[in-house]
PDB file of C-alpha atoms in Angstrom:
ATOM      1  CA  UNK A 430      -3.362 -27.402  25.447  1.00 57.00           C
ATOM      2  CA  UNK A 431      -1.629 -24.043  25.575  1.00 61.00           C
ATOM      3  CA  UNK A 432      -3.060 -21.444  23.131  1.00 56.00           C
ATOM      4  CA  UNK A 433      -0.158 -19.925  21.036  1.00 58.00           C
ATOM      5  CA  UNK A 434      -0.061 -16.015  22.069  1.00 63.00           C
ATOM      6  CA  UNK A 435      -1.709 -13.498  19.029  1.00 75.00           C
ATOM      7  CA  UNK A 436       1.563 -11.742  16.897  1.00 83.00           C
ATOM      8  CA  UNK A 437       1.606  -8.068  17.033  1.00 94.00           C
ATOM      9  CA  UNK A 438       0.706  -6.605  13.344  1.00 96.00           C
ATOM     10  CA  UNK A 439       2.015  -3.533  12.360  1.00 97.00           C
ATOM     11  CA  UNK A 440       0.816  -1.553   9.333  1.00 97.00           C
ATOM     12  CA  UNK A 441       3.065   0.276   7.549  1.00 97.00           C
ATOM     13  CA  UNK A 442       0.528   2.952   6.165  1.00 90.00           C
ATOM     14  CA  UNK A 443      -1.340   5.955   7.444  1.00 90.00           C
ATOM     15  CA  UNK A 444      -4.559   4.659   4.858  1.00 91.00           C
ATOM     16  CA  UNK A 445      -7.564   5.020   6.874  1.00 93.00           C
ATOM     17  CA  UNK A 446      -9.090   2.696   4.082  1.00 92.00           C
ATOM     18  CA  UNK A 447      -6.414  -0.185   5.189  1.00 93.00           C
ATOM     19  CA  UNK A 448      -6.787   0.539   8.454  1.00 96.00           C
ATOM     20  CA  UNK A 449     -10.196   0.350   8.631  1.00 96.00           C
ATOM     21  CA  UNK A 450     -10.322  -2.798   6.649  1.00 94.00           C
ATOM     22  CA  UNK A 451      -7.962  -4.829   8.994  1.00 95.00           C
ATOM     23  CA  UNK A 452     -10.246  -3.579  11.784  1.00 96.00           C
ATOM     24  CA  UNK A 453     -13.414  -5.315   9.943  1.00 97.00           C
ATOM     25  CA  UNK A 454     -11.363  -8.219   9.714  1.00 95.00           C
ATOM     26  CA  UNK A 455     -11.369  -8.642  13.571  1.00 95.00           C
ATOM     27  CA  UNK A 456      -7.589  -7.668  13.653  1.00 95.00           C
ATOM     28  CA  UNK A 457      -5.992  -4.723  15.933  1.00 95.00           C
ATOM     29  CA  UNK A 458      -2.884  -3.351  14.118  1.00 96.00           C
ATOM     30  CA  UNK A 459      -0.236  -0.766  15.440  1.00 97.00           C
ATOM     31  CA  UNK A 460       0.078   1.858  12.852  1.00 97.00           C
ATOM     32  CA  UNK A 461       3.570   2.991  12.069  1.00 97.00           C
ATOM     33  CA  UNK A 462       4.188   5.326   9.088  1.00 96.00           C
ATOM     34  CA  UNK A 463       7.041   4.416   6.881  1.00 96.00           C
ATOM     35  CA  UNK A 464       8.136   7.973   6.022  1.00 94.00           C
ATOM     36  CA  UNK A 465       9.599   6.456   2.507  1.00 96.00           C
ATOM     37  CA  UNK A 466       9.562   8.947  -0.366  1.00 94.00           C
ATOM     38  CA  UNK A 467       7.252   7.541  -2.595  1.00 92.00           C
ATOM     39  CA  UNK A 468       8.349  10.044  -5.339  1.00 90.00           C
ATOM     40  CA  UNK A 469      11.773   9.322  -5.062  1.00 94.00           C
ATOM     41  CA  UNK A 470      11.080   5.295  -5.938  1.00 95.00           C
ATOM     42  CA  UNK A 471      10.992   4.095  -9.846  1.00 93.00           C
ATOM     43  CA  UNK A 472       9.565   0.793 -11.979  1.00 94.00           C
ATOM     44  CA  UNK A 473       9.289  -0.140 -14.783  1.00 93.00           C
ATOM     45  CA  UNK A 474       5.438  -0.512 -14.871  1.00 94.00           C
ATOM     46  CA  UNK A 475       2.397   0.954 -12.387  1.00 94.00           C
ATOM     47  CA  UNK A 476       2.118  -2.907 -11.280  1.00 93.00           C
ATOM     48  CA  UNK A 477       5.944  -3.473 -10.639  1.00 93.00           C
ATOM     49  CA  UNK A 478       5.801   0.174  -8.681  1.00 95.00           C
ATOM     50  CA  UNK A 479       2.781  -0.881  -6.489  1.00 93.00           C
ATOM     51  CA  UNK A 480       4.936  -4.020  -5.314  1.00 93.00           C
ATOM     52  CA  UNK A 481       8.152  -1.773  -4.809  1.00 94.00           C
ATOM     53  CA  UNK A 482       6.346   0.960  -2.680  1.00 95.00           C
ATOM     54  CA  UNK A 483       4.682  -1.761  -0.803  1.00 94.00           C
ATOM     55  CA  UNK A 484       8.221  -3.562  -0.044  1.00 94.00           C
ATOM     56  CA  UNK A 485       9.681  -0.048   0.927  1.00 95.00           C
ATOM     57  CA  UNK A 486       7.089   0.823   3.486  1.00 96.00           C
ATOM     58  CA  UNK A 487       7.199  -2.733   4.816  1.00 95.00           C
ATOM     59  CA  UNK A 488      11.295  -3.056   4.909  1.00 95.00           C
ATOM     60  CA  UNK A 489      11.517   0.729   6.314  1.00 96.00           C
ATOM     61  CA  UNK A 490       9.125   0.253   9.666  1.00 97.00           C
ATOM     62  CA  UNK A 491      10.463  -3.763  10.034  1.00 96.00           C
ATOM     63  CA  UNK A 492      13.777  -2.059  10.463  1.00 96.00           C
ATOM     64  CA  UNK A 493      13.009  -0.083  13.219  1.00 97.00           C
ATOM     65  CA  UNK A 494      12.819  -1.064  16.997  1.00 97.00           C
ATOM     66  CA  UNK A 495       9.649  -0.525  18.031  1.00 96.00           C
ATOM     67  CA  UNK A 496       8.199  -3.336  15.386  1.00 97.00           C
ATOM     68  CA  UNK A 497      10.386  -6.177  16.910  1.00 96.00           C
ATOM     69  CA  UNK A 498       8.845  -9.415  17.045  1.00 95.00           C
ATOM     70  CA  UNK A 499       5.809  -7.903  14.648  1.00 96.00           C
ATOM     71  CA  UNK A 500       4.417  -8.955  10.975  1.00 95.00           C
ATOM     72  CA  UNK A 501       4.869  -5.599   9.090  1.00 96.00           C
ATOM     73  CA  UNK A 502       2.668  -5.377   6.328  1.00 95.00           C
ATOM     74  CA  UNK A 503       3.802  -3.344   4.105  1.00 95.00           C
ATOM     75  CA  UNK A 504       0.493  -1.815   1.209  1.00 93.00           C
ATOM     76  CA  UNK A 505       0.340   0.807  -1.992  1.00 93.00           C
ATOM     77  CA  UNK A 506      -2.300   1.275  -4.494  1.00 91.00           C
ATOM     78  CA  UNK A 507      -0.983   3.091  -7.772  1.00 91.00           C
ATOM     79  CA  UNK A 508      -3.587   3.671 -10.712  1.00 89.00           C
ATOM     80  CA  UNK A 509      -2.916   2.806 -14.461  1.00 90.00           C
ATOM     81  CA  UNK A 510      -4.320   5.326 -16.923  1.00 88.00           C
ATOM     82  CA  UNK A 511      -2.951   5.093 -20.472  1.00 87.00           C
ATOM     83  CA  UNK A 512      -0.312   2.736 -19.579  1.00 87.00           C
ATOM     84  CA  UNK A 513       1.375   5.477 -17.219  1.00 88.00           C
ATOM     85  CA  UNK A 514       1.105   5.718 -12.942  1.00 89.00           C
ATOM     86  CA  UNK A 515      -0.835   8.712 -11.665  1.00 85.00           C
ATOM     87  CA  UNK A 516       0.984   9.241  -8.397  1.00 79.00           C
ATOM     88  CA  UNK A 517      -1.419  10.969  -5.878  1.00 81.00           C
ATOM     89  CA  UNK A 518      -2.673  14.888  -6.448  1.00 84.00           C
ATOM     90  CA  UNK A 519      -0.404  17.761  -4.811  1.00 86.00           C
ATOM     91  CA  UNK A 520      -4.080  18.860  -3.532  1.00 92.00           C
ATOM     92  CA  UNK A 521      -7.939  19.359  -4.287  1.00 93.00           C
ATOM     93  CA  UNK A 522      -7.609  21.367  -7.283  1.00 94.00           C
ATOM     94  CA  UNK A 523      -5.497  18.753  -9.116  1.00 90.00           C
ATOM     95  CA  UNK A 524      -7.362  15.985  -7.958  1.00 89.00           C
ATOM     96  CA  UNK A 525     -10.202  17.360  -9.684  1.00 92.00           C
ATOM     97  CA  UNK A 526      -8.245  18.376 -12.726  1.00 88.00           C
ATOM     98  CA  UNK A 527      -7.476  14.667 -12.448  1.00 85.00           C
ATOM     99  CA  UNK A 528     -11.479  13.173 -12.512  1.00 85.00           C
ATOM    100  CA  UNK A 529     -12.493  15.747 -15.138  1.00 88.00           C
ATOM    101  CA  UNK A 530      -9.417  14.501 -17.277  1.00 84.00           C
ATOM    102  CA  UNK A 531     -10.133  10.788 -16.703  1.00 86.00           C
ATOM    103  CA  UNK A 532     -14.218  10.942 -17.784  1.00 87.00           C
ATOM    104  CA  UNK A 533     -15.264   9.015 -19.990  1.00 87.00           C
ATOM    105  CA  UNK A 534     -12.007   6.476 -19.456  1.00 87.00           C
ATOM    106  CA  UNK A 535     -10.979   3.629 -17.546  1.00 85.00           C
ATOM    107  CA  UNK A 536      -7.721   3.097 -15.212  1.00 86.00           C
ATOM    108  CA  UNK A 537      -6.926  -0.091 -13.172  1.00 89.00           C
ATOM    109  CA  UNK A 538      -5.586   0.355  -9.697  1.00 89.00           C
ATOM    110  CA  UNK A 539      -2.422  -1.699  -9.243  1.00 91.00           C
ATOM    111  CA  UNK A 540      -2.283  -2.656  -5.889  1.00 91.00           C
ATOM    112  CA  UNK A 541       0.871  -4.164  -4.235  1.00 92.00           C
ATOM    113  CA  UNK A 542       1.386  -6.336  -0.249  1.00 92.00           C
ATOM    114  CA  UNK A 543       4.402  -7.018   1.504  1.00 93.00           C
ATOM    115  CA  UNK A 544       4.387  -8.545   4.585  1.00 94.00           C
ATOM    116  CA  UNK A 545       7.745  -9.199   6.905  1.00 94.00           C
ATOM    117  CA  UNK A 546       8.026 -11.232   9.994  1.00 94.00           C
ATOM    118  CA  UNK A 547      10.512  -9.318  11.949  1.00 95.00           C
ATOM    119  CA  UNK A 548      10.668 -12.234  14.675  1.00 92.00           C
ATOM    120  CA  UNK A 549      12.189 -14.473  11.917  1.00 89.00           C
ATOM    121  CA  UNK A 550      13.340 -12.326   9.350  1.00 82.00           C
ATOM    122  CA  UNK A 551      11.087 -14.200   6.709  1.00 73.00           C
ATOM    123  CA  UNK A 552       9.233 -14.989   5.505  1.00 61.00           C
ATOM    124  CA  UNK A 553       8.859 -12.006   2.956  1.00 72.00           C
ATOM    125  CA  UNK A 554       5.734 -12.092   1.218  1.00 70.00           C
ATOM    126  CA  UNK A 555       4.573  -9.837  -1.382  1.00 70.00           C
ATOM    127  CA  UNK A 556       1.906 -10.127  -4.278  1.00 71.00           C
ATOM    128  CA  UNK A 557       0.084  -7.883  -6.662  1.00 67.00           C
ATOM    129  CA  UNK A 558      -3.362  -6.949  -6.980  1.00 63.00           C
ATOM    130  CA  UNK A 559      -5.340  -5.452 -10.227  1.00 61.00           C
ATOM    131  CA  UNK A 560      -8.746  -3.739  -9.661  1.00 61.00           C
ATOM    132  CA  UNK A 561     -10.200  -2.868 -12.475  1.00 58.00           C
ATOM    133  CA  UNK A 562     -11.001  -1.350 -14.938  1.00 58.00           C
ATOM    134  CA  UNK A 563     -12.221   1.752 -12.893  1.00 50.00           C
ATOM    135  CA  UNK A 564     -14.298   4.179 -14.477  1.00 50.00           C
TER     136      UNK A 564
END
C-alpha cells in the first residue's frame, strides 16, 4: 500500500502561541502573515468578529501563490469585556491601562478558525471558540 503524501499547512498568523501549539501537536506549518487590517474589519458581536478576522487571514494568504496546494488555517482571538471587543493595545502602557481597568472583572476570549484547502477550493471550515470567563 502506498502511503498518501503529508499536505503542506500554512498558518495564516504571526502568533507565536499558535505556532507553538501546532508544533506540540507534531505538525510543521509554513507561516505566512496575512497582512489584513484587522482594524479596518467590523461585526456585529466580539464572537461574529473572531470568525470574520479568522476568515480574512485565511482567504488573504489562500489567495496567494506560494500557498498552492496548502490547508490555510486561518486563527483570531478577540476578548469580550462588557459586551464590547478590546482590540489589541497600541503598546505597553495601554496594555497595562487595560489589566488595571479590567481587575476585579471577567472577559471571555472569543476565539474564531478558518481553514481553506487551496488544492480543492473547499472545503471552508470555520467555527467559534469561547474561553472563559477570564479573570
Amino acid at each position: 500500500m502506498t502511503a498518501t503524501p503529508a499536505r503542506r499547512l500554512v498558518l495564516a498568523s504571526q502568533s507565536p502561541a499558535r505556532l507553538g501549539l501546532l508544533r506540540q501537536a507534531g505538525l510543521a506549518p509554513e507561516v505566512i502573515v496575512s497582512g489584513v487590517d484587522e482594524d479596518a474589519l467590523t461585526a456585529a458581536d466580539p464572537a461574529a468578529l473572531a470568525l470574520v478576522l479568522a476568515e480574512a487571514k485565511a482567504a488573504a494568504v489562500a489567495a496567494r501563490p506560494e500557498a498552492a496546494g496548502a490547508l490555510v488555517v486561518g486563527c483570531d482571538s478577540v476578548l469580550e469585556l462588557d459586551g464590547r471587543a478590546l482590540g489589541k493595545p497600541a503598546d505597553a502602557e495601554d496594555a497595562t491601562a487595560r489589566w488595571k481597568s479590567m481587575r476585579g472583572r471577567s472577559g471571555v476570549l472569543r476565539t474564531g478558525h478558518c481553514v481553506i484547502d487551496t488544492a480543492t477550493g473547499g472545503p471552508h471550515l470555520r467555527d467559534g471558540l469561547d474561553h472563559g470567563p477570564l479573570r
